[in-house]
Amino acid sequence: MDDDSNKPGRGQETESDDWVKQTSLYKEFIAEREEILRHKWLESEKAGHDIGFERALVDWVAKYRTQWRRWRQESGGKTDTTA
């Protein structure tokens, strides 16, 4: 059996991974993913069962994404509402 633990993408980050994580596109992706996961949790609580990521994604995009992106642009991408 081959040991893939030293190959990039197998638990180790490369310098290019660090660079990617600093891009605004990656940061927006992560922020959007967090919102979808929050939406998934809320809707799952309402439904009384896990609705799944795909359903939460489609529902969030259809109902909230445009407004959320507008809010992000106006707030300069800040997600901390306590400051």
Coordinates of C-alpha atoms in Angstrom, one line a residue:
M1 CA 0.0 0.0 0.0
D2 CA 1.4 3.4 -0.9
D3 CA 1.8 6.1 1.7
D4 CA 0.1 9.2 0.4
S5 CA 0.7 11.2 3.6
N6 CA 3.5 13.2 2.1
K7 CA 1.7 14.2 -1.1
P8 CA 0.0 17.6 -1.3
G9 CA -3.7 17.5 -0.7
R10 CA -3.3 14.6 1.7
G11 CA -3.3 16.5 5.0
Q12 CA -0.3 18.7 4.2
E13 CA -0.6 22.2 2.9
T14 CA 1.7 23.6 0.3
E15 CA 2.8 27.2 -0.1
S16 CA 0.3 27.6 -2.9
D17 CA -2.4 26.5 -0.6
D18 CA -1.5 29.3 1.8
W19 CA -1.6 31.8 -1.0
V20 CA -5.0 30.6 -2.2
K21 CA -6.4 31.0 1.3
Q22 CA -5.4 34.6 1.3
T23 CA -7.3 35.5 -1.8
S24 CA -10.6 37.4 -1.5
L25 CA -12.3 34.8 -3.7
Y26 CA -11.4 32.0 -1.2
K27 CA -12.5 34.2 1.7
E28 CA -15.9 34.9 0.0
F29 CA -16.3 31.2 -0.6
I30 CA -15.7 30.3 3.0
A31 CA -18.0 33.1 4.2
E32 CA -20.8 31.9 1.9
R33 CA -20.3 28.3 2.9
E34 CA -20.6 29.3 6.6
E35 CA -23.9 31.1 5.8
I36 CA -25.2 28.0 4.0
L37 CA -24.3 25.8 6.9
R38 CA -26.0 28.2 9.3
H39 CA -29.1 28.1 7.0
K40 CA -28.9 24.3 7.0
W41 CA -28.9 24.1 10.7
L42 CA -31.8 26.5 11.1
E43 CA -33.9 24.8 8.5
S44 CA -33.1 21.4 9.9
E45 CA -34.2 22.5 13.3
K46 CA -37.5 23.7 11.9
A47 CA -38.0 20.5 9.9
G48 CA -37.1 18.3 12.9
H49 CA -34.5 16.4 10.8
D50 CA -31.3 17.1 8.8
I51 CA -32.3 18.6 5.4
G52 CA -28.9 18.0 3.9
F53 CA -26.4 20.4 2.4
E54 CA -27.7 20.3 -1.1
R55 CA -31.2 21.3 -0.2
A56 CA -29.9 24.0 2.1
L57 CA -27.6 25.3 -0.6
V58 CA -30.4 25.5 -3.2
D59 CA -32.8 27.1 -0.7
W60 CA -30.3 29.6 0.5
V61 CA -29.2 30.6 -3.0
A62 CA -32.8 31.0 -4.1
K63 CA -33.9 33.0 -1.1
Y64 CA -30.9 34.8 0.4
R65 CA -27.7 34.9 -1.6
T66 CA -28.4 38.1 -3.6
Q67 CA -29.3 40.1 -0.4
W68 CA -26.4 38.6 1.5
R69 CA -23.9 39.5 -1.2
R70 CA -25.2 43.0 -1.4
W71 CA -24.9 43.3 2.4
R72 CA -21.3 41.9 2.2
Q73 CA -20.3 44.5 -0.4
E74 CA -21.8 47.3 1.6
S75 CA -20.1 46.2 4.8
G76 CA -16.8 45.6 3.2
G77 CA -16.9 41.9 3.7
K78 CA -17.1 42.2 7.5
T79 CA -18.9 39.3 9.2
D80 CA -18.5 40.4 12.8
T81 CA -21.7 42.2 13.7
T82 CA -20.5 43.0 17.3
A83 CA -17.8 45.5 16.3

